mmCIF file of C-alpha atoms in Angstrom:
data_model
loop_
_atom_site.group_PDB
_atom_site.id
_atom_site.type_symbol
_atom_site.label_atom_id
_atom_site.label_comp_id
_atom_site.label_asym_id
_atom_site.label_seq_id
_atom_site.Cartn_x
_atom_site.Cartn_y
_atom_site.Cartn_z
ATOM 1 C CA MET U 763 31.984 -55.853 2.769
ATOM 2 C CA ILE U 764 35.271 -53.418 3.026
ATOM 3 C CA GLY U 765 37.457 -53.226 -0.183
ATOM 4 C CA VAL U 766 41.483 -52.991 0.593
ATOM 5 C CA GLY U 767 42.429 -49.221 0.286
ATOM 6 C CA LYS U 768 38.969 -47.820 -1.151
ATOM 7 C CA ILE U 769 38.335 -45.134 0.664
ATOM 8 C CA LYS U 770 34.536 -44.973 1.430
ATOM 9 C CA GLN U 771 33.030 -41.245 0.898
ATOM 10 C CA TYR U 772 29.830 -40.712 1.916
ATOM 11 C CA SER U 773 27.961 -38.154 0.715
ATOM 12 C CA ASN U 774 25.864 -35.948 2.089
ATOM 13 C CA VAL U 775 22.442 -35.700 0.551
ATOM 14 C CA LEU U 776 22.348 -31.929 1.578
ATOM 15 C CA GLU U 777 25.684 -31.233 -0.407
ATOM 16 C CA LYS U 778 23.974 -32.887 -3.846
ATOM 17 C CA PRO U 779 22.384 -30.310 -6.121
ATOM 18 C CA LEU U 780 18.184 -30.380 -6.015
ATOM 19 C CA SER U 781 17.372 -32.188 -9.226
ATOM 20 C CA ARG U 782 14.938 -30.228 -11.203
ATOM 21 C CA GLY U 783 12.212 -33.142 -10.738
ATOM 22 C CA LYS U 784 11.584 -33.611 -14.675
ATOM 23 C CA GLN U 785 12.879 -37.343 -14.543
ATOM 24 C CA GLU U 786 10.478 -40.029 -14.915
ATOM 25 C CA VAL U 787 9.592 -43.924 -14.012
ATOM 26 C CA SER U 788 6.882 -45.747 -16.118
ATOM 27 C CA LEU U 789 3.135 -46.025 -14.464
ATOM 28 C CA SER U 790 3.524 -49.433 -14.386
ATOM 29 C CA ALA U 791 6.690 -49.832 -11.991
ATOM 30 C CA PHE U 792 5.105 -47.278 -9.965
ATOM 31 C CA ALA U 793 1.479 -49.541 -9.690
ATOM 32 C CA PHE U 794 3.704 -52.313 -8.569
ATOM 33 C CA LEU U 795 5.380 -50.735 -5.930
ATOM 34 C CA PHE U 796 2.384 -49.071 -4.794
ATOM 35 C CA SER U 797 0.252 -52.558 -4.988
ATOM 36 C CA GLU U 798 2.615 -54.243 -2.949
ATOM 37 C CA LEU U 799 2.603 -51.058 -0.525
ATOM 38 C CA VAL U 800 -1.155 -52.062 -0.059
ATOM 39 C CA GLN U 801 -1.084 -55.744 0.294
ATOM 40 C CA TYR U 802 2.325 -55.259 2.902
ATOM 41 C CA ASN U 803 0.138 -53.442 4.978
ATOM 42 C CA GLN U 804 -3.215 -55.623 4.451
ATOM 43 C CA THR U 805 -1.342 -58.492 6.280
ATOM 44 C CA GLN U 806 -0.930 -56.259 9.321
ATOM 45 C CA VAL U 807 -4.374 -55.346 10.094
ATOM 46 C CA ASP U 808 -7.298 -57.067 10.608
ATOM 47 C CA ASN U 809 -9.732 -54.241 9.862
ATOM 48 C CA ILE U 810 -10.663 -51.672 6.661
ATOM 49 C CA ALA U 811 -10.094 -48.610 8.909
ATOM 50 C CA GLU U 812 -6.838 -49.654 10.093
ATOM 51 C CA LEU U 813 -5.757 -50.598 6.744
ATOM 52 C CA GLU U 814 -6.691 -46.781 5.329
ATOM 53 C CA ARG U 815 -5.106 -45.359 8.426
ATOM 54 C CA ARG U 816 -1.942 -47.211 7.764
ATOM 55 C CA LEU U 817 -1.550 -45.999 4.022
ATOM 56 C CA GLU U 818 -2.289 -42.482 4.911
ATOM 57 C CA ASP U 819 0.277 -42.480 7.436
ATOM 58 C CA ALA U 820 2.748 -43.319 4.569
ATOM 59 C CA GLY U 821 0.949 -40.884 2.630
ATOM 60 C CA TYR U 822 1.805 -38.278 5.383
ATOM 61 C CA ALA U 823 5.640 -39.069 5.504
ATOM 62 C CA VAL U 824 5.417 -38.771 1.274
ATOM 63 C CA GLY U 825 3.852 -35.312 1.891
ATOM 64 C CA ALA U 826 5.920 -33.652 4.534
ATOM 65 C CA ARG U 827 8.623 -34.190 2.076
ATOM 66 C CA VAL U 828 6.969 -33.265 -0.800
ATOM 67 C CA LEU U 829 6.502 -29.627 1.143
ATOM 68 C CA GLU U 830 9.793 -29.167 1.834
ATOM 69 C CA LEU U 831 10.895 -30.331 -1.269
ATOM 70 C CA LEU U 832 8.505 -28.208 -3.292
ATOM 71 C CA CYS U 833 9.371 -24.576 -1.072
ATOM 72 C CA HIS U 834 12.639 -25.206 -1.843
ATOM 73 C CA ARG U 835 12.202 -25.708 -5.824
ATOM 74 C CA GLU U 836 9.316 -23.745 -6.727
ATOM 75 C CA LYS U 837 8.607 -21.528 -4.581
ATOM 76 C CA GLY U 838 12.345 -19.710 -3.556
ATOM 77 C CA ASN U 839 11.927 -21.123 0.141
ATOM 78 C CA ARG U 840 8.533 -19.223 0.682
ATOM 79 C CA ARG U 841 5.557 -21.020 2.222
ATOM 80 C CA GLU U 842 1.903 -20.094 2.104
ATOM 81 C CA THR U 843 0.587 -18.739 5.626
ATOM 82 C CA ARG U 844 -3.233 -18.243 4.211
ATOM 83 C CA LEU U 845 -5.595 -20.649 4.247
ATOM 84 C CA LEU U 846 -6.492 -20.426 0.016
ATOM 85 C CA GLY U 847 -2.948 -20.332 -0.238
ATOM 86 C CA ILE U 848 -1.951 -23.665 0.466
ATOM 87 C CA LEU U 849 -4.937 -25.129 -0.750
ATOM 88 C CA SER U 850 -4.608 -23.628 -4.161
ATOM 89 C CA PHE U 851 -0.778 -25.213 -3.415
ATOM 90 C CA VAL U 852 -1.979 -28.497 -3.084
ATOM 91 C CA HIS U 853 -4.855 -28.513 -5.838
ATOM 92 C CA SER U 854 -2.270 -27.182 -8.093
ATOM 93 C CA THR U 855 1.517 -27.396 -7.534
ATOM 94 C CA VAL U 856 1.812 -30.542 -5.635
ATOM 95 C CA TRP U 857 -0.944 -32.419 -8.018
ATOM 96 C CA LYS U 858 1.204 -30.695 -11.006
ATOM 97 C CA VAL U 859 4.308 -32.581 -10.334
ATOM 98 C CA LEU U 860 2.952 -35.785 -8.310
ATOM 99 C CA PHE U 861 0.056 -36.756 -10.434
ATOM 100 C CA GLY U 862 1.236 -34.654 -14.117
ATOM 101 C CA LYS U 863 -1.796 -32.549 -13.829
ATOM 102 C CA VAL U 864 -4.250 -29.692 -11.493
ATOM 103 C CA ALA U 865 -6.220 -31.516 -9.431
ATOM 104 C CA ASP U 866 -10.137 -31.790 -11.209
ATOM 105 C CA SER U 867 -11.684 -29.434 -8.410
ATOM 106 C CA LEU U 868 -11.160 -27.594 -5.637
ATOM 107 C CA GLU U 869 -14.179 -26.714 -3.271
ATOM 108 C CA LYS U 870 -15.715 -25.403 -0.220
ATOM 109 C CA GLY U 871 -17.952 -27.494 1.763
ATOM 110 C CA THR U 872 -21.770 -26.039 1.619
ATOM 111 C CA GLU U 873 -22.428 -27.141 4.936
ATOM 112 C CA HIS U 874 -19.183 -26.730 6.987
ATOM 113 C CA GLU U 875 -17.290 -23.693 7.364
ATOM 114 C CA ASP U 876 -14.062 -25.986 8.035
ATOM 115 C CA GLU U 877 -14.287 -28.399 4.831
ATOM 116 C CA TYR U 878 -13.026 -28.310 1.092
ATOM 117 C CA MET U 879 -12.462 -31.126 -1.207
ATOM 118 C CA ILE U 880 -10.050 -31.737 -3.767
ATOM 119 C CA SER U 881 -11.904 -34.063 -6.568
ATOM 120 C CA GLU U 882 -10.748 -35.990 -8.967
ATOM 121 C CA LYS U 883 -12.083 -38.148 -11.537
ATOM 122 C CA GLU U 884 -10.011 -41.069 -11.763
ATOM 123 C CA LEU U 885 -6.913 -41.097 -8.829
ATOM 124 C CA LEU U 886 -3.624 -42.003 -9.698
ATOM 125 C CA VAL U 887 -3.333 -45.292 -7.141
ATOM 126 C CA ASN U 888 -6.474 -45.704 -7.676
ATOM 127 C CA LYS U 889 -5.902 -46.890 -10.902
ATOM 128 C CA PHE U 890 -5.528 -50.463 -11.489
ATOM 129 C CA ILE U 891 -7.422 -50.876 -7.720
ATOM 130 C CA SER U 892 -10.771 -52.764 -7.729
ATOM 131 C CA ILE U 893 -11.872 -53.392 -4.577
ATOM 132 C CA PRO U 894 -13.777 -56.764 -3.234
ATOM 133 C CA LYS U 895 -17.282 -56.619 -2.047
ATOM 134 C CA ASP U 896 -16.370 -57.702 1.446
ATOM 135 C CA MET U 897 -13.809 -54.373 1.557
ATOM 136 C CA GLY U 898 -16.759 -51.845 1.378
ATOM 137 C CA THR U 899 -15.681 -48.288 1.275
ATOM 138 C CA PHE U 900 -12.017 -48.833 1.175
ATOM 139 C CA ASN U 901 -10.198 -46.598 -0.715
ATOM 140 C CA CYS U 902 -6.890 -46.490 -1.976
ATOM 141 C CA GLY U 903 -6.775 -42.804 -2.210
ATOM 142 C CA ALA U 904 -6.158 -42.578 1.817
ATOM 143 C CA PHE U 905 -2.863 -42.503 0.520
ATOM 144 C CA VAL U 906 -3.277 -39.528 -0.988
ATOM 145 C CA ALA U 907 -5.289 -38.050 1.406
ATOM 146 C CA GLY U 908 -2.118 -39.282 3.938
ATOM 147 C CA ILE U 909 -0.035 -36.586 1.174
ATOM 148 C CA VAL U 910 -2.389 -33.365 1.257
ATOM 149 C CA ARG U 911 -2.416 -33.872 5.356
ATOM 150 C CA GLY U 912 1.158 -34.369 5.486
ATOM 151 C CA VAL U 913 2.107 -31.162 3.415
ATOM 152 C CA LEU U 914 -1.121 -29.373 5.720
ATOM 153 C CA ASP U 915 0.212 -30.487 8.974
ATOM 154 C CA SER U 916 4.048 -29.402 7.795
ATOM 155 C CA ALA U 917 2.922 -26.200 6.322
ATOM 156 C CA GLY U 918 0.761 -25.372 9.876
ATOM 157 C CA PHE U 919 -2.818 -26.325 8.798
ATOM 158 C CA PRO U 920 -3.265 -29.480 10.748
ATOM 159 C CA ALA U 921 -6.522 -31.437 9.654
ATOM 160 C CA VAL U 922 -7.935 -34.531 9.305
ATOM 161 C CA VAL U 923 -7.793 -35.815 5.467
ATOM 162 C CA THR U 924 -10.043 -38.521 4.344
ATOM 163 C CA ALA U 925 -11.217 -40.458 1.046
ATOM 164 C CA HIS U 926 -14.625 -41.062 -0.416
ATOM 165 C CA PHE U 927 -16.088 -43.034 -3.297
ATOM 166 C CA VAL U 928 -18.089 -40.391 -5.128
ATOM 167 C CA PRO U 929 -20.319 -42.426 -7.724
ATOM 168 C CA VAL U 930 -20.880 -39.547 -10.881
ATOM 169 C CA GLU U 931 -23.438 -40.174 -13.146
ATOM 170 C CA GLY U 932 -23.634 -41.341 -16.398
ATOM 171 C CA GLN U 933 -19.929 -42.548 -15.489
ATOM 172 C CA LEU U 934 -18.755 -46.169 -14.922
ATOM 173 C CA ARG U 935 -16.541 -45.313 -12.065
ATOM 174 C CA PRO U 936 -16.916 -43.322 -9.347
ATOM 175 C CA ARG U 937 -14.667 -39.588 -8.922
ATOM 176 C CA THR U 938 -12.748 -39.536 -5.143
ATOM 177 C CA THR U 939 -13.311 -36.472 -3.264
ATOM 178 C CA ILE U 940 -10.240 -35.763 -0.318
ATOM 179 C CA LEU U 941 -12.261 -34.597 2.419
ATOM 180 C CA ILE U 942 -10.111 -31.878 4.095
ATOM 181 C CA LYS U 943 -11.435 -30.806 7.723
ATOM 182 C CA PHE U 944 -9.123 -28.388 9.012
ATOM 183 C CA ALA U 945 -8.933 -27.889 12.934
ATOM 184 C CA GLU U 946 -10.166 -25.461 15.172
ATOM 185 C CA GLU U 947 -7.016 -23.004 15.670
ATOM 186 C CA VAL U 948 -6.419 -22.816 11.945
ATOM 187 C CA LEU U 949 -9.896 -21.069 11.485
ATOM 188 C CA LYS U 950 -9.534 -18.861 14.036
ATOM 189 C CA ARG U 951 -6.405 -17.868 12.887
ATOM 190 C CA GLU U 952 -7.285 -17.426 9.753
ATOM 191 C CA ALA U 953 -10.154 -15.536 11.345
ATOM 192 C CA ARG U 954 -8.114 -12.834 12.647
ATOM 193 C CA LEU U 955 -5.796 -12.694 9.918
ATOM 194 C CA GLY U 956 -8.619 -11.263 7.661
ATOM 195 C CA MET C 486 2.475 -65.343 -37.203
ATOM 196 C CA PRO C 487 5.153 -63.766 -37.979
ATOM 197 C CA ALA C 488 8.835 -63.491 -36.359
ATOM 198 C CA VAL C 489 8.012 -59.709 -34.263
ATOM 199 C CA ALA C 490 11.959 -57.604 -33.782
ATOM 200 C CA PRO C 491 12.384 -57.406 -30.384
ATOM 201 C CA ARG C 492 12.043 -53.015 -29.226
ATOM 202 C CA SER C 493 14.392 -51.133 -28.129
ATOM 203 C CA GLY C 494 14.162 -49.910 -24.318
ATOM 204 C CA ASP C 495 14.172 -46.562 -25.112
ATOM 205 C CA ALA C 496 11.107 -46.724 -27.692
ATOM 206 C CA ILE C 497 9.090 -49.214 -25.106
ATOM 207 C CA PHE C 498 9.647 -46.291 -22.235
ATOM 208 C CA ALA C 499 8.858 -43.122 -24.474
ATOM 209 C CA SER C 500 5.818 -44.853 -25.288
ATOM 210 C CA ALA C 501 4.657 -45.860 -22.109
ATOM 211 C CA GLU C 502 2.839 -44.358 -19.241
ATOM 212 C CA ARG C 503 4.829 -42.413 -17.388
ATOM 213 C CA VAL C 504 4.956 -40.823 -13.734
ATOM 214 C CA ASN C 505 6.901 -38.030 -11.882
ATOM 215 C CA ALA C 506 9.946 -40.059 -10.144
ATOM 216 C CA GLU C 507 9.859 -38.744 -6.981
ATOM 217 C CA LEU C 508 6.666 -39.938 -6.462
ATOM 218 C CA PHE C 509 8.238 -43.488 -6.771
ATOM 219 C CA THR C 510 11.053 -42.525 -4.955
ATOM 220 C CA LEU C 511 8.971 -40.861 -1.543
ATOM 221 C CA THR C 512 6.715 -43.918 -2.083
ATOM 222 C CA TYR C 513 9.489 -46.042 -1.952
ATOM 223 C CA GLY C 514 10.885 -44.738 0.776
ATOM 224 C CA ALA C 515 7.736 -44.238 2.884
ATOM 225 C CA ILE C 516 7.650 -48.257 2.643
ATOM 226 C CA VAL C 517 11.149 -48.758 3.663
ATOM 227 C CA ARG C 518 10.035 -46.642 6.346
ATOM 228 C CA GLN C 519 7.066 -48.352 7.411
ATOM 229 C CA LEU C 520 9.291 -52.361 7.781
ATOM 230 C CA LEU C 521 11.703 -50.503 9.614
ATOM 231 C CA THR C 522 9.336 -49.405 12.559
ATOM 232 C CA ASP C 523 7.074 -52.217 11.973
ATOM 233 C CA LEU C 524 10.070 -55.258 11.557
ATOM 234 C CA GLU C 525 12.938 -53.221 13.724
ATOM 235 C CA GLU C 526 15.209 -55.901 12.685
ATOM 236 C CA VAL C 527 17.724 -54.456 9.480
ATOM 237 C CA ASP C 528 17.820 -57.759 8.363
ATOM 238 C CA GLU C 529 14.012 -58.903 8.711
ATOM 239 C CA VAL C 530 13.458 -55.617 6.495
ATOM 240 C CA ASN C 531 16.172 -56.368 3.990
ATOM 241 C CA LYS C 532 14.115 -60.247 3.768
ATOM 242 C CA GLN C 533 11.036 -58.163 3.293
ATOM 243 C CA LEU C 534 12.021 -55.972 0.643
ATOM 244 C CA ASP C 535 13.186 -59.061 -0.931
ATOM 245 C CA GLN C 536 9.867 -60.654 -0.939
ATOM 246 C CA MET C 537 7.931 -57.805 -2.182
ATOM 247 C CA GLY C 538 10.470 -57.429 -5.091
ATOM 248 C CA TYR C 539 9.817 -60.894 -5.946
ATOM 249 C CA ASN C 540 6.196 -60.717 -6.047
ATOM 250 C CA ILE C 541 6.892 -57.648 -8.263
ATOM 251 C CA GLY C 542 8.581 -59.491 -10.411
ATOM 252 C CA VAL C 543 6.589 -62.576 -11.068
ATOM 253 C CA ARG C 544 4.141 -60.488 -12.201
ATOM 254 C CA LEU C 545 6.311 -57.890 -13.872
ATOM 255 C CA ILE C 546 7.637 -60.766 -16.269
ATOM 256 C CA ASP C 547 4.230 -60.519 -18.187
ATOM 257 C CA GLU C 548 3.968 -57.040 -19.137
ATOM 258 C CA PHE C 549 7.899 -56.824 -19.943
ATOM 259 C CA LEU C 550 7.235 -59.887 -22.521
ATOM 260 C CA ALA C 551 4.035 -58.265 -24.032
ATOM 261 C CA LYS C 552 5.638 -55.131 -24.631
ATOM 262 C CA SER C 553 9.372 -55.703 -25.734
ATOM 263 C CA ASN C 554 9.022 -58.432 -27.959
ATOM 264 C CA VAL C 555 11.690 -60.464 -26.291
ATOM 265 C CA SER C 556 11.788 -63.982 -27.097
ATOM 266 C CA ARG C 557 13.591 -67.002 -25.750
ATOM 267 C CA CYS C 558 16.849 -65.575 -25.246
ATOM 268 C CA VAL C 559 19.428 -68.101 -26.180
ATOM 269 C CA GLU C 560 21.880 -68.250 -23.555
ATOM 270 C CA PHE C 561 22.568 -65.989 -20.246
ATOM 271 C CA LYS C 562 24.779 -63.737 -21.358
ATOM 272 C CA GLU C 563 21.890 -62.274 -23.954
ATOM 273 C CA THR C 564 19.488 -62.244 -20.727
ATOM 274 C CA ALA C 565 21.797 -60.155 -19.045
ATOM 275 C CA GLU C 566 21.668 -57.852 -21.481
ATOM 276 C CA VAL C 567 18.078 -57.333 -22.039
ATOM 277 C CA ILE C 568 17.583 -56.864 -18.330
ATOM 278 C CA ALA C 569 20.256 -54.518 -18.327
ATOM 279 C CA LYS C 570 19.207 -52.616 -21.769
ATOM 280 C CA VAL C 571 15.615 -52.869 -22.074
ATOM 281 C CA GLY C 572 13.788 -54.382 -18.282
ATOM 282 C CA PHE C 573 15.652 -51.455 -16.515
ATOM 283 C CA LYS C 574 15.011 -48.546 -19.000
ATOM 284 C CA MET C 575 11.271 -49.744 -19.822
ATOM 285 C CA PHE C 576 10.421 -49.442 -15.877
ATOM 286 C CA LEU C 577 12.805 -47.155 -14.249
ATOM 287 C CA GLY C 578 14.184 -44.941 -17.199
ATOM 288 C CA VAL C 579 17.585 -46.533 -16.772
ATOM 289 C CA THR C 580 20.143 -48.577 -18.012
ATOM 290 C CA ALA C 581 22.796 -51.067 -16.146
ATOM 291 C CA THR C 582 25.876 -52.296 -18.136
ATOM 292 C CA VAL C 583 26.442 -56.120 -17.773
ATOM 293 C CA THR C 584 30.571 -56.511 -16.645
ATOM 294 C CA ASN C 585 32.518 -59.078 -14.677
ATOM 295 C CA TRP C 586 31.480 -61.961 -16.346
ATOM 296 C CA ASP C 587 32.946 -65.319 -14.999
ATOM 297 C CA ALA C 588 35.106 -67.831 -17.457
ATOM 298 C CA GLU C 589 31.755 -69.912 -17.649
ATOM 299 C CA GLY C 590 29.553 -67.219 -18.031
ATOM 300 C CA THR C 591 26.941 -67.784 -15.505
ATOM 301 C CA THR C 592 27.957 -65.548 -13.089
ATOM 302 C CA CYS C 593 28.124 -61.527 -14.268
ATOM 303 C CA SER C 594 27.198 -57.883 -12.581
ATOM 304 C CA LEU C 595 25.087 -55.218 -13.437
ATOM 305 C CA VAL C 596 26.001 -51.796 -12.690
ATOM 306 C CA LEU C 597 24.122 -48.985 -11.811
ATOM 307 C CA GLU C 598 24.917 -45.860 -11.985
ATOM 308 C CA ASP C 599 21.627 -43.853 -11.942
ATOM 309 C CA ASN C 600 19.308 -45.473 -9.489
ATOM 310 C CA PRO C 601 15.660 -44.092 -9.116
ATOM 311 C CA LEU C 602 14.973 -45.414 -5.781
ATOM 312 C CA VAL C 603 17.489 -43.713 -3.834
ATOM 313 C CA ASP C 604 16.958 -39.939 -4.392
ATOM 314 C CA PHE C 605 16.668 -38.120 -1.042
ATOM 315 C CA VAL C 606 18.015 -40.946 0.968
ATOM 316 C CA GLU C 607 20.856 -41.011 3.177
ATOM 317 C CA LEU C 608 21.348 -44.098 5.318
ATOM 318 C CA PRO C 609 21.274 -43.199 9.236
ATOM 319 C CA ASP C 610 24.478 -45.146 11.634
ATOM 320 C CA THR C 611 21.101 -47.310 12.743
ATOM 321 C CA CYS C 612 20.355 -48.609 9.717
ATOM 322 C CA GLN C 613 23.947 -49.986 7.887
ATOM 323 C CA GLY C 614 23.304 -52.429 7.510
ATOM 324 C CA LEU C 615 20.359 -51.842 5.520
ATOM 325 C CA HIS C 616 20.207 -52.980 1.311
ATOM 326 C CA TYR C 617 17.909 -49.944 0.913
ATOM 327 C CA CYS C 618 17.465 -51.123 -3.031
ATOM 328 C CA ASN C 619 16.929 -55.074 -2.170
ATOM 329 C CA ILE C 620 13.623 -54.811 -3.494
ATOM 330 C CA LEU C 621 15.570 -54.148 -7.119
ATOM 331 C CA SER C 622 17.134 -57.808 -6.790
ATOM 332 C CA GLY C 623 13.763 -59.517 -5.823
ATOM 333 C CA VAL C 624 11.923 -57.987 -8.926
ATOM 334 C CA MET C 625 14.855 -59.877 -11.195
ATOM 335 C CA LYS C 626 14.793 -63.078 -9.262
ATOM 336 C CA GLY C 627 11.102 -63.223 -9.474
ATOM 337 C CA ALA C 628 11.096 -62.348 -12.645
ATOM 338 C CA LEU C 629 13.890 -64.781 -13.937
ATOM 339 C CA GLU C 630 12.187 -67.591 -11.936
ATOM 340 C CA MET C 631 9.139 -66.802 -14.264
ATOM 341 C CA VAL C 632 11.403 -67.929 -17.288
ATOM 342 C CA SER C 633 12.210 -70.966 -15.739
ATOM 343 C CA MET C 634 16.156 -69.007 -14.536
ATOM 344 C CA LYS C 635 16.674 -69.800 -10.664
ATOM 345 C CA THR C 636 19.390 -66.971 -9.697
ATOM 346 C CA GLU C 637 20.812 -65.946 -6.725
ATOM 347 C CA ILE C 638 21.563 -61.866 -6.738
ATOM 348 C CA THR C 639 24.012 -59.994 -4.063
ATOM 349 C CA TRP C 640 25.060 -56.261 -3.674
ATOM 350 C CA ILE C 641 28.479 -55.731 -4.651
ATOM 351 C CA ARG C 642 28.432 -52.118 -4.280
ATOM 352 C CA ASP C 643 26.155 -49.469 -3.258
ATOM 353 C CA MET C 644 26.632 -45.891 -3.010
ATOM 354 C CA LEU C 645 24.506 -45.324 0.121
ATOM 355 C CA HIS C 646 27.153 -47.248 1.534
ATOM 356 C CA GLY C 647 29.524 -44.846 0.414
ATOM 357 C CA ASP C 648 30.611 -46.898 -3.094
ATOM 358 C CA ASP C 649 30.829 -44.954 -6.112
ATOM 359 C CA ALA C 650 28.437 -46.979 -7.943
ATOM 360 C CA TYR C 651 25.068 -50.036 -7.367
ATOM 361 C CA GLU C 652 26.635 -53.329 -8.387
ATOM 362 C CA LEU C 653 24.454 -56.217 -8.614
ATOM 363 C CA GLN C 654 26.079 -59.764 -8.768
ATOM 364 C CA VAL C 655 23.658 -62.074 -11.040
ATOM 365 C CA LYS C 656 24.431 -65.964 -10.202
ATOM 366 C CA LEU C 657 22.907 -68.240 -12.202
ATOM 367 C CA LEU C 658 22.258 -71.184 -10.456
ATOM 368 C CA LYS C 659 20.264 -73.735 -12.377
ATOM 369 C CA GLN C 660 18.217 -73.279 -15.546
ATOM 370 C CA VAL C 661 15.130 -75.041 -14.797
ATOM 371 C CA ALA C 662 14.278 -77.025 -18.518
ATOM 372 C CA GLU C 663 10.592 -77.187 -19.643
ATOM 373 C CA GLU C 664 8.843 -80.185 -20.760
ATOM 374 C CA TYR C 665 7.891 -81.209 -23.977
ATOM 375 C CA PRO C 666 5.823 -81.278 -25.981
ATOM 376 C CA TYR C 667 5.322 -77.184 -25.466
ATOM 377 C CA LYS C 668 2.121 -76.410 -24.714
ATOM 378 C CA ASP C 669 0.549 -73.408 -27.103
ATOM 379 C CA ASP C 670 -2.436 -71.778 -26.121
ATOM 380 C CA GLU C 671 -5.324 -73.070 -27.488
#
């Protein structure tokens, strides 16, 4: 569709001012969209592991962009280089921007040196989701795990990130724990830096 | 039950639970990117986005009717205004303008200047045929079909293609008459 005499102005996305990120949409709009993402991916796979992997991939793309965006906006173009620094960046800054609140907890795994956990009582993406019995351990949190992996990986902290349900006593719904297992090189570098 | 006044889009949006628009934008971007990888053809992606929108519209209309107290629209003109002022506002936090009515009052345009789907987006040369926001037209089509209106929706203007606004042309094809007697909930 080309209008006569219309001058097409392709604006470069980098020339636009960076928004302050205060715009909002309704939670239902996001929930509807996210549910389509899950349903579409369900048609593309034949097992749960594959479905989680695809959701994680989608999240990864979001995470990589979130890191870039937030480093520009919140941190004056600096990014964290230390393990605890980047973890608290994810737990506080990233969470606050994406989900409107700091994550419930950030803990270090007790059994393994390279494991950290971010837990959330009611993860946004699991809010309207119920898992049918035959899908067992499937967790939509895989999308958020992907976001976390995207942020960490792009910042130079490769890790394996997975989402798990952890039942909590006295509560109807389990909480979601995002388990982060850093690559060996990350820990070595961290040790070198002292 | 006494009639309840319809609520304004602003009021519904203000009282609804909301999320950061960037999470929404980036998630949508991830969806589009996945579709482009899976389907390869831009036309197929347009189709799939439309289908996803349709699925959403079919379900979204329930929430819309429940929260807005909007009753049956007398004519299509009213419908278009309600979509632009209440529908867009309550879900996406933006409003559209309705213009370009044809003489019969069955075709009009919805013009969006703000569109939360397209932040940070630039179409590469390989995707020039892509209607990035095709999900929106699907949503409207699906939702209107649930209130007995068959519509056809086309993109007229698209800022990602260099235009100065987003313009969706909505054409009412057929109003499926409901059959008497209406069944009330027992």
